[in-house]
């Protein structure tokens, strides 16, 4: 199969409007959660991404009759007949472990393998498995296969050593049909957790405290099908804002929720971008020279999101002064830095710290995305660079962005997606 690349011609200010897509990190766990409902659920505003196709394949393998038309997904969780996910499907997406909680909660048995997706260093699933054990599941690991079974899941008190989004989601989903009350402490507080809980509560679950560090789930006997609209993607919104800022442009991002993006918006303002913030849209104007931001430390929500780190680094590569990034969430999340060096950036990596000394301008180069957000960062950098950038590794970008090339073109940045 021929490889596809993006040929991005930068140097022109991006201008116009873009409507942000639905949140990938909200849609995917919701799709998994439909397994808990005996009936047909309809999800609206679902982004058309390769990770969504992968989740759809898994649901169809399980017999759930998943169908997508436009940005609407219809899933009949009650039709599920199998509880074993093939290795090939699990390896298509990093977050495929999210199926563990709902399958185990619905049937008391689940067989799956280690997940795939972006290579961001060690990402052990031990916390997921330990949480299921606390709720009464027996877990057996056979090489790269994992078998979980429980006659009946029961409520438990579960404290997470780290506020993992994925583990929090798995516990919440598994606990909705468990017997008794589950109390999850040090839970993740991300907006996507709130969205998942709102969906499940609309189905009849009893979840309170989502978005806070303690979440309480009272198990119910049954969940009912519903129709729900997925929240907007805050990281996609940040990507469009940063790309426009890198090109010294001005844009309006419609459908965004600024309240979910405060840490990123603060960095943009510190960098010298002018922002106009409304409840459902964000205006950005970046004609003035950018300023370095002395310290950016990734943290669980409401701190600065790790998914925004690469994208803001691409922007600050041309800011006057020195910006310092500290990555506290994932290891190996500076792979984009080496590619930015090809474009003329001045970046030095010391373990989890990246020191970015701003240069006057980046130039086009041949670069490769090695993970999802790193790929978006390179595209944003290319929008502001002189000349043409050839960006490979589009399979990573397609996991999280519906039509990056189309958005860029609509904003005035010339992008061609070609095969060779």
XYZ file of C-alpha atoms in Angstrom:
420
model
C 0.000 0.000 0.000
C 1.355 3.432 -0.971
C 2.388 5.724 1.845
C 0.508 8.986 2.224
C 2.130 12.265 3.249
C 1.081 15.852 3.819
C 2.842 18.559 1.841
C 2.335 21.731 3.871
C 3.313 25.144 2.518
C 3.721 27.502 5.460
C 4.433 31.141 6.032
C 0.974 32.615 5.391
C -1.248 33.733 8.308
C -4.114 31.305 8.891
C -7.476 33.064 9.069
C -11.112 32.076 9.334
C -13.381 29.875 11.406
C -13.346 26.207 12.337
C -15.885 24.141 14.261
C -14.211 21.775 16.674
C -14.885 18.030 16.322
C -16.322 15.780 19.012
C -13.912 14.581 21.676
C -12.153 11.346 20.813
C -11.304 10.727 24.470
C -14.965 11.024 25.379
C -16.491 9.149 22.451
C -14.318 6.035 22.815
C -15.183 5.159 26.446
C -18.843 5.944 25.737
C -18.796 3.490 22.848
C -17.360 0.853 25.184
C -19.926 1.722 27.858
C -22.835 0.899 25.535
C -22.017 -2.754 26.223
C -23.606 -2.191 29.636
C -26.958 -1.222 28.052
C -29.394 -3.831 26.788
C -30.720 -1.857 23.877
C -29.780 0.576 21.148
C -27.769 3.666 22.122
C -27.205 6.594 19.757
C -24.126 8.796 20.124
C -23.956 12.115 18.271
C -20.932 14.303 17.459
C -18.615 11.291 17.248
C -15.438 12.152 15.297
C -14.604 10.042 12.254
C -11.192 8.711 13.290
C -9.237 5.497 12.852
C -9.489 4.900 16.627
C -13.275 5.145 16.320
C -13.203 2.622 13.448
C -11.096 0.329 15.664
C -13.598 0.615 18.523
C -16.429 -0.070 16.066
C -14.687 -3.230 14.855
C -14.308 -4.461 18.425
C -17.985 -3.821 19.171
C -19.052 -5.617 16.000
C -16.762 -8.553 16.851
C -18.620 -8.767 20.156
C -21.921 -8.793 18.266
C -23.052 -5.302 19.271
C -24.159 -4.139 15.800
C -22.249 -0.866 15.665
C -23.027 1.425 12.723
C -21.716 4.916 11.933
C -23.388 7.390 9.610
C -21.883 10.850 9.445
C -20.971 11.726 13.011
C -23.674 9.564 14.574
C -22.964 6.088 15.920
C -25.707 3.582 16.712
C -24.767 0.647 18.953
C -26.971 -2.221 20.144
C -25.161 -3.434 23.249
C -27.906 -5.931 23.992
C -26.972 -7.934 20.893
C -23.509 -8.805 22.238
C -22.706 -12.520 22.095
C -18.930 -12.791 22.559
C -16.665 -11.501 25.336
C -13.268 -12.210 23.812
C -11.485 -9.475 21.869
C -9.022 -10.724 19.217
C -5.385 -9.658 19.547
C -5.432 -7.931 16.162
C -8.261 -5.631 17.257
C -6.757 -4.843 20.660
C -3.462 -3.797 19.105
C -5.112 -1.222 16.847
C -5.661 1.264 19.677
C -3.876 2.143 22.896
C -7.096 2.729 24.825
C -8.641 -0.651 23.978
C -8.191 -1.692 27.621
C -11.291 0.460 28.289
C -13.421 -2.498 27.145
C -12.358 -4.484 30.221
C -14.620 -2.708 32.721
C -17.875 -2.762 30.753
C -17.460 -6.335 29.491
C -16.623 -7.622 32.964
C -19.433 -5.568 34.485
C -21.973 -6.906 31.999
C -20.998 -10.586 31.845
C -18.504 -11.402 34.578
C -15.930 -12.624 32.044
C -13.511 -11.016 29.612
C -10.519 -12.161 27.580
C -8.251 -9.665 25.886
C -4.620 -8.923 25.104
C -2.264 -6.050 25.768
C -3.354 -2.891 23.914
C -1.579 -1.104 21.066
C -1.508 2.534 19.874
C 1.059 5.289 20.348
C 4.423 4.317 21.791
C 4.741 6.698 24.740
C 6.931 4.586 26.995
C 5.736 2.161 29.684
C 2.000 2.286 30.187
C 1.289 -0.693 32.432
C -2.254 -1.956 32.834
C -1.584 -3.192 36.367
C -3.803 -0.467 37.862
C -6.725 -1.622 35.707
C -6.284 -5.241 36.734
C -5.828 -4.439 40.421
C -9.018 -2.363 40.421
C -10.970 -5.281 38.924
C -9.481 -7.596 41.562
C -10.688 -5.227 44.287
C -14.183 -5.590 42.859
C -14.048 -9.384 43.029
C -12.567 -10.442 39.695
C -10.001 -13.194 39.311
C -7.288 -12.188 36.853
C -4.997 -14.623 35.043
C -2.207 -13.450 32.746
C -1.098 -15.918 30.078
C 1.728 -14.333 28.133
C 0.153 -11.330 26.461
C -3.397 -12.614 27.033
C -5.441 -11.595 30.057
C -8.428 -13.540 31.348
C -10.740 -11.981 33.930
C -13.771 -13.576 35.524
C -16.108 -12.804 38.403
C -19.287 -14.545 39.472
C -20.548 -11.126 40.505
C -18.668 -7.853 40.781
C -19.164 -6.063 44.071
C -18.615 -2.528 45.225
C -15.268 -1.658 46.771
C -13.163 1.181 48.086
C -10.473 1.831 45.487
C -7.700 4.392 45.868
C -5.609 5.153 42.804
C -1.895 5.886 43.379
C -2.140 8.184 40.342
C -5.308 9.814 38.928
C -5.327 7.742 35.734
C -8.085 8.650 33.287
C -8.312 5.146 31.831
C -8.460 3.383 35.193
C -11.034 5.854 36.503
C -13.205 5.168 33.452
C -12.857 1.402 33.786
C -13.796 1.461 37.474
C -16.805 3.710 36.855
C -18.071 1.513 34.019
C -17.528 -1.763 35.872
C -19.143 -0.417 39.041
C -22.395 0.726 37.418
C -23.831 -2.809 37.448
C -21.846 -4.119 40.437
C -23.582 -5.051 43.677
C -23.292 -2.317 46.274
C -21.357 0.923 46.420
C -17.954 1.683 44.931
C -15.937 4.621 46.247
C -13.098 5.694 43.954
C -10.589 8.109 45.490
C -7.841 10.090 43.759
C -9.916 9.717 40.607
C -9.091 11.561 37.398
C -10.936 14.878 37.100
C -10.783 15.382 33.334
C -13.863 16.763 31.530
C -14.124 13.481 29.623
C -14.773 11.690 32.941
C -17.667 14.068 33.600
C -19.031 13.409 30.106
C -18.862 9.622 30.528
C -20.625 9.799 33.894
C -23.329 12.062 32.434
C -23.940 9.537 29.653
C -24.142 6.615 32.087
C -26.425 8.525 34.469
C -28.709 9.265 31.527
C -28.796 5.481 31.009
C -29.903 4.990 34.621
C -26.594 4.690 36.483
C -26.098 6.299 39.891
C -22.775 8.132 39.752
C -21.960 11.235 41.748
C -18.788 13.266 42.137
C -17.479 12.912 38.564
C -14.954 15.667 37.984
C -13.920 15.593 41.633
C -11.229 13.496 43.291
C -13.796 11.173 44.913
C -16.414 9.438 42.774
C -19.178 7.306 44.285
C -20.990 4.725 42.162
C -24.055 2.917 43.477
C -24.621 -0.223 41.460
C -27.952 -0.648 39.679
C -29.596 -3.730 38.192
C -30.016 -2.449 34.661
C -29.014 0.350 32.306
C -31.323 1.653 29.600
C -30.434 2.813 26.074
C -30.288 6.529 25.403
C -29.229 9.194 22.908
C -26.313 11.448 23.860
C -24.126 14.148 22.285
C -20.363 13.862 22.824
C -18.554 16.930 24.190
C -16.182 18.980 21.973
C -12.519 17.975 21.698
C -10.466 20.399 23.781
C -7.109 19.168 22.411
C -8.250 19.565 18.805
C -9.323 23.107 19.687
C -5.878 23.804 21.164
C -4.278 22.408 17.998
C -6.149 24.824 15.726
C -5.360 27.758 18.016
C -1.648 26.905 18.101
C -1.425 26.376 14.343
C -3.001 29.782 13.762
C -0.701 31.396 16.316
C 2.376 29.762 14.754
C 1.396 31.303 11.413
C 0.758 34.727 13.026
C -2.877 34.420 12.037
C -6.298 35.005 13.555
C -9.112 32.462 13.884
C -12.355 31.653 15.646
C -12.787 28.127 17.030
C -16.520 27.461 17.320
C -18.068 24.803 19.531
C -15.154 24.848 21.975
C -15.651 24.889 25.745
C -13.097 27.348 27.169
C -13.842 26.186 30.714
C -12.223 22.833 29.831
C -9.096 24.505 28.397
C -8.061 27.085 30.987
C -4.489 25.807 31.467
C -3.758 25.859 27.718
C -5.432 29.219 27.177
C -3.336 30.670 29.995
C -0.134 29.561 28.227
C -1.315 31.108 24.954
C -1.964 34.408 26.716
C 1.438 34.284 28.427
C 2.971 33.740 24.980
C 1.441 36.993 23.761
C -1.634 35.758 21.902
C -4.754 37.899 22.132
C -7.796 35.838 23.084
C -11.495 36.576 23.039
C -13.370 33.984 25.071
C -17.099 33.232 24.872
C -18.925 30.240 26.419
C -18.916 28.296 23.127
C -16.130 29.832 21.025
C -12.614 31.218 21.220
C -11.100 34.008 19.134
C -7.315 34.222 18.715
C -5.142 36.899 17.126
C -1.369 36.422 17.035
C 0.177 39.110 14.849
C 2.551 40.267 17.595
C 5.890 38.505 18.270
C 5.562 35.519 20.582
C 7.103 35.462 24.061
C 8.638 32.436 25.780
C 6.786 30.867 28.713
C 9.263 30.189 31.558
C 7.685 26.974 32.865
C 5.111 24.528 31.529
C 4.558 21.441 33.669
C 2.168 18.733 32.539
C -0.234 17.678 35.270
C -3.544 15.845 35.641
C -6.590 18.047 35.071
C -7.106 20.887 35.892
C -3.365 21.288 35.268
C -1.721 21.614 31.873
C -2.618 18.506 29.794
C 0.113 16.199 28.563
C -1.737 16.011 25.224
C -1.086 19.728 24.738
C 2.637 19.618 25.472
C 3.948 18.836 21.977
C 1.586 21.293 20.299
C 2.569 24.201 22.565
C 6.256 23.291 22.141
C 5.907 23.680 18.375
C 4.445 27.140 18.905
C 7.052 28.276 21.436
C 9.912 27.099 19.193
C 9.751 30.578 17.626
C 9.012 32.574 20.805
C 11.580 35.110 22.008
C 13.411 33.707 25.037
C 13.610 30.300 26.703
C 10.647 28.063 27.533
C 11.027 25.071 29.844
C 8.735 22.032 29.665
C 8.515 19.318 32.318
C 6.642 16.148 31.317
C 5.339 14.417 34.463
C 2.697 12.100 32.967
C 4.329 9.931 30.275
C 7.852 8.868 29.518
C 9.147 9.119 25.934
C 6.858 12.005 25.023
C 9.481 14.247 23.452
C 9.858 12.274 20.216
C 8.584 15.278 18.243
C 11.520 17.391 19.488
C 14.004 15.674 17.178
C 11.738 16.360 14.204
C 11.375 20.024 15.180
C 15.177 20.219 15.174
C 15.059 19.313 11.464
C 12.957 22.428 10.985
C 15.516 24.620 12.729
C 14.239 24.581 16.314
C 16.648 24.832 19.251
C 15.544 22.203 21.776
C 17.535 20.221 24.320
C 16.143 17.273 26.243
C 17.261 16.314 29.754
C 15.187 13.356 30.922
C 11.667 14.676 31.506
C 12.707 18.295 30.878
C 12.827 20.077 27.517
C 14.510 23.459 27.141
C 13.263 25.395 24.124
C 15.223 28.448 23.011
C 13.188 30.388 20.514
C 14.514 30.962 16.998
C 13.313 33.684 14.593
C 11.688 31.239 12.179
C 11.368 27.544 11.360
C 11.909 26.252 7.836
C 10.221 23.468 5.918
C 11.742 19.994 6.119
C 10.982 16.301 5.708
C 9.658 15.125 9.091
C 7.747 12.155 10.482
C 5.018 11.889 13.102
C 5.825 9.226 15.669
C 2.713 9.660 17.795
C -0.641 11.432 17.567
C 0.019 14.749 19.313
C 3.590 14.926 18.054
C 2.206 14.703 14.531
C -0.224 17.530 15.217
C 2.655 19.581 16.618
C 4.688 19.117 13.439
C 1.715 20.185 11.323
C 1.266 23.305 13.467
C 4.976 24.089 13.167
C 4.801 23.614 9.389
C 1.962 26.141 9.153
C 4.295 28.848 10.412
C 7.503 27.656 8.756
C 9.079 29.091 5.621
C 8.760 26.808 2.612
C 7.320 23.338 2.273
C 7.210 20.620 4.924
C 6.655 16.986 3.983
C 5.002 15.199 6.905
C 4.956 11.388 7.081
C 3.368 9.103 9.677
C -0.202 10.161 8.960
C -1.624 7.012 10.555
C -0.853 8.607 13.920
C -2.578 11.883 13.049
C -5.648 10.081 11.667
C -6.176 8.530 15.102
C -7.172 11.897 16.559
C -8.050 14.404 13.815
C -10.963 14.051 11.396
C -9.500 16.083 8.548
C -6.407 18.052 9.512
C -5.568 18.867 5.896
C -9.088 20.119 5.236
C -9.075 22.361 8.305
C -5.708 23.856 7.377
C -6.801 24.491 3.788
C -10.024 26.164 4.929
C -7.930 28.479 7.113
C -5.651 29.445 4.234
C -2.685 27.117 4.763
C -1.985 25.122 1.599
C -1.923 21.384 2.348
C -1.961 18.476 -0.080
C -2.410 14.867 0.979
C -0.708 12.691 -1.603
C 0.335 9.074 -2.046
C 3.645 7.880 -3.426
